[in-house]
Amino acid sequence: MPAAHRKPRQRSLSGSTVRTAATLALASAATATAFDGGAAHAEPNLTPAQVKAKVDKLYQEAEVATEKYNGAKEKAGKAQKKVDALQDEASRRTEALNSQRQKLGAAAAEQYRTGGVDPTVRLLLSSAPDRYLDEAALAERVGTRQAATITRVRKELREIDQLRDHADGQLSELRSKQKELRQQKKTVTAKLGEARQLLERLAPADRTLDPAGGPGASAADRASRSTDRAASPSAGAPSKAPNSRAASAIAYAYDALGSPYVWGATGPSAFDCSGLTQAAYRAAGISLPRTTYAQINAGQRVAKSQLQPGDLVFFYSGISHVGLYIGDGKMIHAPNPSAPVRIAPIDEMPFAGATRVA
């Protein structure tokens, strides 16, 4: 039998090969088991403090994604406005163009009735009038008035095409931002869902994980937070503000104490961190950008030692968290889903910088 028709002989596995294959199979099975069990079951013996550390990290990662979401949402909104404006202008100018073309058609019809021969008849009936209008000799074959009208029509056709091309480009940008929005939303919800699963493993008393009320915090520590909302703006903080706008922003933040943290929210009943500072200064008549990494560049940078009430204080190397400084080393901020808008010391997180916007 020819060699081409021989069945290839199977090679036997050596002992080391068998051991390697078995090891890989066991590793794969262990990995699959870990994924099937989910994050909540991968480490069943975590202490409350370890859970707190993991949840804090997840919240920080979620906040980074939230700020990216906020930025993409802001850009998508601007792109949508541009698309709408361009499409509206193209429609308006198309109506004006049609009016000009109707005038040309009326003139051509009149000349046709009186026996005159006018190329505008062809223009009116043409299925591609823009190409017809591009004929260089057209203006020489019609009256001066009609030639001027044709010139205007030709110009309008070009400009409308440019408008539509621009609108198409903006629409492409809008779709890109909408895609980014969906991705960031997916990231945020995944991080928060994982944090929620970890928290569900703790006793109810240990589930408040903000710095003033995490695992091991005393009842007095947790109770002190409930008095934050009762603090009156007349109790001293806004009176120390350097100007009326800073005082107004601080007063708004005091009024927001106790409001829930909701990612992407800008008030009036819920906030994320940059949503709170934006809303506070909006109430004071100052427009701030939507994101932390834009807000830090919205005013004059100030050193930590030079902080005044009303300054914006930023945290973490990626500028992913912001609060409103109220004096005495404290701020009002929207921490994360585990805690409402509250007063906290600025030293509880890694300080990254400060900006004075009022």
Tab-separated table of C-alpha atoms in Angstrom:
chain	number	residue	atom	x	y	z
A	1	MET	CA	0.000	0.000	0.000
A	2	PRO	CA	1.421	3.429	-0.879
A	3	ALA	CA	2.712	5.504	1.989
A	4	ALA	CA	0.192	8.247	1.231
A	5	HIS	CA	-2.626	5.917	2.252
A	6	ARG	CA	-1.113	4.670	5.470
A	7	LYS	CA	-2.821	5.700	8.692
A	8	PRO	CA	-0.386	7.824	10.716
A	9	ARG	CA	0.886	6.106	13.841
A	10	GLN	CA	-0.135	7.839	17.077
A	11	ARG	CA	2.709	8.766	19.376
A	12	SER	CA	2.458	7.642	22.964
A	13	LEU	CA	2.579	10.257	25.701
A	14	SER	CA	5.626	10.245	27.923
A	15	GLY	CA	5.248	10.261	31.670
A	16	SER	CA	6.233	13.921	31.925
A	17	THR	CA	3.759	14.851	29.180
A	18	VAL	CA	0.966	13.041	30.995
A	19	ARG	CA	1.812	14.797	34.228
A	20	THR	CA	1.867	18.176	32.476
A	21	ALA	CA	-1.505	17.543	30.841
A	22	ALA	CA	-3.000	16.465	34.143
A	23	THR	CA	-1.664	19.569	35.855
A	24	LEU	CA	-3.130	21.837	33.179
A	25	ALA	CA	-6.466	20.056	33.403
A	26	LEU	CA	-6.573	20.498	37.172
A	27	ALA	CA	-5.605	24.162	36.863
A	28	SER	CA	-8.325	24.729	34.278
A	29	ALA	CA	-10.887	23.035	36.471
A	30	ALA	CA	-9.852	25.148	39.440
A	31	THR	CA	-10.056	28.335	37.381
A	32	ALA	CA	-13.484	27.411	36.063
A	33	THR	CA	-14.658	26.685	39.585
A	34	ALA	CA	-13.403	30.056	40.772
A	35	PHE	CA	-15.226	31.891	37.978
A	36	ASP	CA	-18.396	29.890	38.443
A	37	GLY	CA	-18.415	30.649	42.143
A	38	GLY	CA	-18.316	34.417	41.557
A	39	ALA	CA	-16.469	37.119	43.466
A	40	ALA	CA	-18.632	36.687	46.540
A	41	HIS	CA	-17.516	33.068	47.034
A	42	ALA	CA	-13.894	33.199	45.892
A	43	GLU	CA	-12.581	34.257	49.328
A	44	PRO	CA	-15.084	33.083	51.948
A	45	ASN	CA	-12.924	33.913	54.982
A	46	LEU	CA	-12.388	37.648	54.476
A	47	THR	CA	-12.543	39.727	57.636
A	48	PRO	CA	-14.742	42.836	57.736
A	49	ALA	CA	-11.606	44.962	57.418
A	50	GLN	CA	-10.519	43.048	54.308
A	51	VAL	CA	-13.986	43.401	52.828
A	52	LYS	CA	-13.833	47.140	53.547
A	53	ALA	CA	-10.503	47.433	51.716
A	54	LYS	CA	-11.832	45.552	48.692
A	55	VAL	CA	-15.076	47.509	48.599
A	56	ASP	CA	-13.241	50.827	48.971
A	57	LYS	CA	-11.051	49.877	46.002
A	58	LEU	CA	-14.089	48.900	43.941
A	59	TYR	CA	-15.815	52.171	44.816
A	60	GLN	CA	-12.743	54.136	43.761
A	61	GLU	CA	-12.542	52.234	40.466
A	62	ALA	CA	-16.253	52.801	39.934
A	63	GLU	CA	-15.799	56.505	40.591
A	64	VAL	CA	-13.038	56.712	37.977
A	65	ALA	CA	-15.413	55.071	35.493
A	66	THR	CA	-18.219	57.378	36.635
A	67	GLU	CA	-16.169	60.473	35.837
A	68	LYS	CA	-15.362	59.028	32.411
A	69	TYR	CA	-19.068	58.367	31.957
A	70	ASN	CA	-19.879	61.944	32.974
A	71	GLY	CA	-17.330	63.294	30.509
A	72	ALA	CA	-18.610	61.120	27.663
A	73	LYS	CA	-22.178	62.106	28.458
A	74	GLU	CA	-21.285	65.795	28.376
A	75	LYS	CA	-19.501	65.413	25.021
A	76	ALA	CA	-22.364	63.339	23.615
A	77	GLY	CA	-24.787	66.074	24.595
A	78	LYS	CA	-22.701	68.708	22.816
A	79	ALA	CA	-22.374	66.516	19.740
A	80	GLN	CA	-26.135	65.982	19.678
A	81	LYS	CA	-26.728	69.739	19.787
A	82	LYS	CA	-24.308	70.259	16.907
A	83	VAL	CA	-26.002	67.564	14.844
A	84	ASP	CA	-29.425	69.071	15.505
A	85	ALA	CA	-28.229	72.586	14.646
A	86	LEU	CA	-26.556	71.472	11.425
A	87	GLN	CA	-29.555	69.462	10.317
A	88	ASP	CA	-31.884	72.360	11.113
A	89	GLU	CA	-29.714	74.768	9.123
A	90	ALA	CA	-29.510	72.362	6.182
A	91	SER	CA	-33.308	72.032	6.167
A	92	ARG	CA	-33.792	75.802	6.368
A	93	ARG	CA	-31.368	76.475	3.539
A	94	THR	CA	-32.873	73.696	1.443
A	95	GLU	CA	-36.244	75.433	1.716
A	96	ALA	CA	-34.650	78.692	0.603
A	97	LEU	CA	-32.958	76.869	-2.266
A	98	ASN	CA	-36.270	75.373	-3.380
A	99	SER	CA	-37.739	78.872	-3.426
A	100	GLN	CA	-34.958	80.053	-5.719
A	101	ARG	CA	-35.444	77.068	-7.990
A	102	GLN	CA	-39.175	77.740	-8.172
A	103	LYS	CA	-38.412	81.258	-9.355
A	104	LEU	CA	-36.164	79.880	-12.073
A	105	GLY	CA	-38.871	77.433	-13.066
A	106	ALA	CA	-41.476	80.178	-13.276
A	107	ALA	CA	-39.216	82.250	-15.524
A	108	ALA	CA	-38.561	79.260	-17.737
A	109	ALA	CA	-42.260	78.476	-18.025
A	110	GLU	CA	-42.991	82.062	-19.010
A	111	GLN	CA	-40.347	81.994	-21.720
A	112	TYR	CA	-41.677	78.688	-22.952
A	113	ARG	CA	-45.203	80.095	-23.271
A	114	THR	CA	-43.948	83.128	-25.218
A	115	GLY	CA	-41.871	80.943	-27.496
A	116	GLY	CA	-38.537	81.835	-25.996
A	117	VAL	CA	-35.925	79.145	-25.641
A	118	ASP	CA	-34.323	79.156	-22.216
A	119	PRO	CA	-31.961	76.588	-20.708
A	120	THR	CA	-33.719	77.047	-17.343
A	121	VAL	CA	-36.417	74.711	-18.704
A	122	ARG	CA	-33.820	71.992	-18.712
A	123	LEU	CA	-32.749	73.077	-15.258
A	124	LEU	CA	-36.266	72.697	-13.922
A	125	LEU	CA	-36.758	69.260	-15.449
A	126	SER	CA	-33.307	67.917	-14.774
A	127	SER	CA	-32.959	65.031	-12.329
A	128	ALA	CA	-29.498	66.364	-11.392
A	129	PRO	CA	-29.782	70.173	-11.407
A	130	ASP	CA	-26.552	70.669	-9.534
A	131	ARG	CA	-24.568	69.065	-12.335
A	132	TYR	CA	-26.469	71.095	-14.895
A	133	LEU	CA	-25.787	74.300	-12.989
A	134	ASP	CA	-22.103	73.571	-13.085
A	135	GLU	CA	-21.999	74.091	-16.836
A	136	ALA	CA	-19.858	77.160	-17.327
A	137	ALA	CA	-21.784	78.362	-20.392
A	138	LEU	CA	-25.152	78.499	-18.615
A	139	ALA	CA	-24.777	82.007	-17.268
A	140	GLU	CA	-23.987	83.290	-20.754
A	141	ARG	CA	-27.201	81.854	-22.204
A	142	VAL	CA	-29.671	83.455	-19.817
A	143	GLY	CA	-30.498	86.965	-18.748
A	144	THR	CA	-28.474	88.799	-16.183
A	145	ARG	CA	-31.137	88.448	-13.490
A	146	GLN	CA	-31.557	84.731	-14.025
A	147	ALA	CA	-27.788	84.250	-14.128
A	148	ALA	CA	-27.478	85.855	-10.691
A	149	THR	CA	-30.200	83.573	-9.358
A	150	ILE	CA	-28.488	80.525	-10.813
A	151	THR	CA	-25.203	81.602	-9.205
A	152	ARG	CA	-26.933	81.820	-5.836
A	153	VAL	CA	-28.538	78.406	-6.316
A	154	ARG	CA	-25.189	76.872	-7.248
A	155	LYS	CA	-23.581	78.344	-4.139
A	156	GLU	CA	-26.425	77.144	-1.928
A	157	LEU	CA	-26.121	73.618	-3.318
A	158	ARG	CA	-22.416	73.511	-2.442
A	159	GLU	CA	-22.932	74.927	1.038
A	160	ILE	CA	-25.829	72.585	1.796
A	161	ASP	CA	-23.673	69.626	0.759
A	162	GLN	CA	-20.941	70.875	3.099
A	163	LEU	CA	-23.456	71.232	5.920
A	164	ARG	CA	-24.691	67.701	5.413
A	165	ASP	CA	-21.135	66.348	5.335
A	166	HIS	CA	-20.400	68.195	8.577
A	167	ALA	CA	-23.591	66.831	10.140
A	168	ASP	CA	-22.570	63.315	9.115
A	169	GLY	CA	-19.197	63.807	10.821
A	170	GLN	CA	-20.846	65.058	13.996
A	171	LEU	CA	-23.260	62.141	13.913
A	172	SER	CA	-20.318	59.734	13.726
A	173	GLU	CA	-18.736	61.450	16.743
A	174	LEU	CA	-22.035	61.243	18.594
A	175	ARG	CA	-22.285	57.513	17.989
A	176	SER	CA	-18.720	57.058	19.233
A	177	LYS	CA	-19.536	58.923	22.451
A	178	GLN	CA	-22.718	56.919	22.912
A	179	LYS	CA	-20.691	53.731	22.587
A	180	GLU	CA	-18.243	55.021	25.201
A	181	LEU	CA	-21.191	55.863	27.456
A	182	ARG	CA	-22.477	52.309	27.262
A	183	GLN	CA	-19.030	50.908	28.037
A	184	GLN	CA	-18.463	53.162	31.057
A	185	LYS	CA	-21.951	52.419	32.355
A	186	LYS	CA	-21.209	48.705	32.088
A	187	THR	CA	-17.952	49.195	34.007
A	188	VAL	CA	-19.606	51.219	36.788
A	189	THR	CA	-22.485	48.803	37.283
A	190	ALA	CA	-20.091	45.831	37.343
A	191	LYS	CA	-17.877	47.432	40.008
A	192	LEU	CA	-20.835	48.475	42.145
A	193	GLY	CA	-22.436	45.053	41.758
A	194	GLU	CA	-19.266	43.338	42.941
A	195	ALA	CA	-19.042	45.697	45.912
A	196	ARG	CA	-22.675	44.983	46.780
A	197	GLN	CA	-22.028	41.225	46.751
A	198	LEU	CA	-19.099	41.677	49.127
A	199	LEU	CA	-21.143	43.863	51.477
A	200	GLU	CA	-23.925	41.295	51.606
A	201	ARG	CA	-21.488	38.905	53.241
A	202	LEU	CA	-21.159	41.209	56.248
A	203	ALA	CA	-23.466	41.622	59.195
A	204	PRO	CA	-25.786	44.642	58.759
A	205	ALA	CA	-23.924	46.596	61.439
A	206	ASP	CA	-20.675	46.299	59.453
A	207	ARG	CA	-22.012	47.409	56.082
A	208	THR	CA	-21.448	51.154	56.525
A	209	LEU	CA	-18.001	51.438	55.064
A	210	ASP	CA	-17.330	55.156	54.770
A	211	PRO	CA	-14.274	56.289	56.729
A	212	ALA	CA	-16.263	57.589	59.715
A	213	GLY	CA	-18.440	54.518	59.960
A	214	GLY	CA	-16.655	51.475	58.654
A	215	PRO	CA	-16.213	48.120	60.363
A	216	GLY	CA	-15.186	48.669	63.960
A	217	ALA	CA	-16.487	52.230	64.143
A	218	SER	CA	-18.213	53.089	67.372
A	219	ALA	CA	-21.917	53.819	67.600
A	220	ALA	CA	-20.984	57.394	68.508
A	221	ASP	CA	-18.980	57.712	65.281
A	222	ARG	CA	-21.897	56.539	63.206
A	223	ALA	CA	-24.391	58.629	65.120
A	224	SER	CA	-22.288	61.753	64.610
A	225	ARG	CA	-22.955	61.553	60.891
A	226	SER	CA	-26.667	61.862	61.459
A	227	THR	CA	-26.073	65.300	62.988
A	228	ASP	CA	-24.333	66.610	59.851
A	229	ARG	CA	-27.592	67.458	58.157
A	230	ALA	CA	-28.750	69.296	61.251
A	231	ALA	CA	-25.739	71.599	61.058
A	232	SER	CA	-27.022	75.043	60.141
A	233	PRO	CA	-25.254	77.252	57.616
A	234	SER	CA	-25.526	79.952	60.230
A	235	ALA	CA	-23.415	77.869	62.580
A	236	GLY	CA	-20.249	79.409	61.214
A	237	ALA	CA	-19.015	77.730	58.016
A	238	PRO	CA	-20.537	80.001	55.361
A	239	SER	CA	-19.821	83.116	57.397
A	240	LYS	CA	-16.115	82.312	56.995
A	241	ALA	CA	-16.391	82.111	53.222
A	242	PRO	CA	-14.345	84.796	51.442
A	243	ASN	CA	-17.233	85.993	49.280
A	244	SER	CA	-20.960	85.624	48.707
A	245	ARG	CA	-20.656	83.083	45.905
A	246	ALA	CA	-18.517	80.719	47.942
A	247	ALA	CA	-20.967	81.176	50.820
A	248	SER	CA	-23.904	80.312	48.539
A	249	ALA	CA	-22.166	77.154	47.304
A	250	ILE	CA	-21.436	76.054	50.860
A	251	ALA	CA	-25.025	76.750	51.912
A	252	TYR	CA	-26.258	74.556	49.056
A	253	ALA	CA	-23.891	71.762	50.097
A	254	TYR	CA	-25.112	71.977	53.702
A	255	ASP	CA	-28.663	71.690	52.472
A	256	ALA	CA	-27.679	68.576	50.483
A	257	LEU	CA	-26.321	66.742	53.551
A	258	GLY	CA	-27.898	63.329	53.839
A	259	SER	CA	-28.774	63.111	50.132
A	260	PRO	CA	-27.923	59.724	48.600
A	261	TYR	CA	-24.940	59.095	46.373
A	262	VAL	CA	-26.085	58.064	42.894
A	263	TRP	CA	-23.486	57.816	40.148
A	264	GLY	CA	-24.115	60.258	37.310
A	265	ALA	CA	-26.519	62.359	39.420
A	266	THR	CA	-26.326	66.158	39.665
A	267	GLY	CA	-29.179	66.822	42.101
A	268	PRO	CA	-31.355	68.100	43.445
A	269	SER	CA	-32.170	64.927	45.399
A	270	ALA	CA	-29.078	62.790	44.671
A	271	PHE	CA	-25.480	63.413	43.633
A	272	ASP	CA	-22.169	61.927	42.689
A	273	CYS	CA	-19.049	63.781	43.848
A	274	SER	CA	-18.586	66.156	40.896
A	275	GLY	CA	-22.358	66.444	40.505
A	276	LEU	CA	-22.555	67.890	44.021
A	277	THR	CA	-19.855	70.521	43.482
A	278	GLN	CA	-21.294	71.448	40.097
A	279	ALA	CA	-24.786	71.851	41.565
A	280	ALA	CA	-23.480	73.848	44.543
A	281	TYR	CA	-21.752	76.396	42.340
A	282	ARG	CA	-24.582	76.438	39.832
A	283	ALA	CA	-26.759	77.648	42.726
A	284	ALA	CA	-24.143	80.339	43.320
A	285	GLY	CA	-24.261	81.498	39.696
A	286	ILE	CA	-21.010	79.827	38.570
A	287	SER	CA	-20.963	77.205	35.816
A	288	LEU	CA	-18.514	74.371	36.422
A	289	PRO	CA	-17.564	71.545	34.048
A	290	ARG	CA	-19.125	68.167	34.740
A	291	THR	CA	-16.084	66.067	35.630
A	292	THR	CA	-13.470	66.140	38.370
A	293	TYR	CA	-10.582	66.260	35.921
A	294	ALA	CA	-12.158	69.287	34.224
A	295	GLN	CA	-13.228	71.019	37.451
A	296	ILE	CA	-9.671	71.056	38.786
A	297	ASN	CA	-8.755	73.321	35.844
A	298	ALA	CA	-11.817	75.557	36.210
A	299	GLY	CA	-10.228	78.083	38.547
A	300	GLN	CA	-7.044	79.174	40.274
A	301	ARG	CA	-4.946	76.382	41.775
A	302	VAL	CA	-4.247	76.827	45.478
A	303	ALA	CA	-1.937	75.042	47.880
A	304	LYS	CA	-3.370	72.888	50.632
A	305	SER	CA	-1.976	75.298	53.209
A	306	GLN	CA	-3.864	78.191	51.576
A	307	LEU	CA	-7.326	76.601	51.443
A	308	GLN	CA	-10.367	78.802	52.024
A	309	PRO	CA	-14.025	77.788	52.456
A	310	GLY	CA	-15.581	77.300	49.045
A	311	ASP	CA	-12.454	75.865	47.405
A	312	LEU	CA	-12.753	72.580	45.532
A	313	VAL	CA	-10.520	69.839	46.917
A	314	PHE	CA	-9.477	66.865	44.794
A	315	PHE	CA	-8.212	63.403	45.651
A	316	TYR	CA	-6.307	60.430	44.185
A	317	SER	CA	-3.681	60.576	41.471
A	318	GLY	CA	-6.284	60.321	38.726
A	319	ILE	CA	-8.299	63.279	40.125
A	320	SER	CA	-11.292	60.968	40.522
A	321	HIS	CA	-12.928	62.541	43.608
A	322	VAL	CA	-13.855	66.077	44.634
A	323	GLY	CA	-15.349	67.790	47.664
A	324	LEU	CA	-16.264	71.321	48.750
A	325	TYR	CA	-13.979	72.699	51.434
A	326	ILE	CA	-15.817	74.305	54.382
A	327	GLY	CA	-12.879	75.176	56.640
A	328	ASP	CA	-11.180	73.602	59.671
A	329	GLY	CA	-9.755	70.792	57.538
A	330	LYS	CA	-13.207	69.549	56.532
A	331	MET	CA	-15.256	69.255	53.381
A	332	ILE	CA	-18.749	68.320	52.267
A	333	HIS	CA	-18.713	65.582	49.639
A	334	ALA	CA	-20.682	62.711	48.139
A	335	PRO	CA	-18.495	59.742	49.128
A	336	ASN	CA	-19.849	56.602	47.429
A	337	PRO	CA	-22.959	54.369	47.503
A	338	SER	CA	-22.207	53.275	51.076
A	339	ALA	CA	-22.741	56.761	52.517
A	340	PRO	CA	-24.818	59.879	51.789
A	341	VAL	CA	-23.549	63.409	51.255
A	342	ARG	CA	-21.669	64.177	54.454
A	343	ILE	CA	-19.013	66.233	56.229
A	344	ALA	CA	-15.594	64.588	56.363
A	345	PRO	CA	-11.952	65.502	56.993
A	346	ILE	CA	-9.980	66.152	53.830
A	347	ASP	CA	-7.146	63.982	55.155
A	348	GLU	CA	-9.195	60.799	54.869
A	349	MET	CA	-8.168	60.407	51.204
A	350	PRO	CA	-4.972	61.050	49.255
A	351	PHE	CA	-4.974	64.798	48.524
A	352	ALA	CA	-4.283	65.674	44.874
A	353	GLY	CA	-4.901	69.435	44.649
A	354	ALA	CA	-7.322	72.310	45.102
A	355	THR	CA	-8.930	74.988	42.950
A	356	ARG	CA	-10.551	78.309	43.823
A	357	VAL	CA	-13.481	79.085	41.525
A	358	ALA	CA	-15.103	81.960	43.467
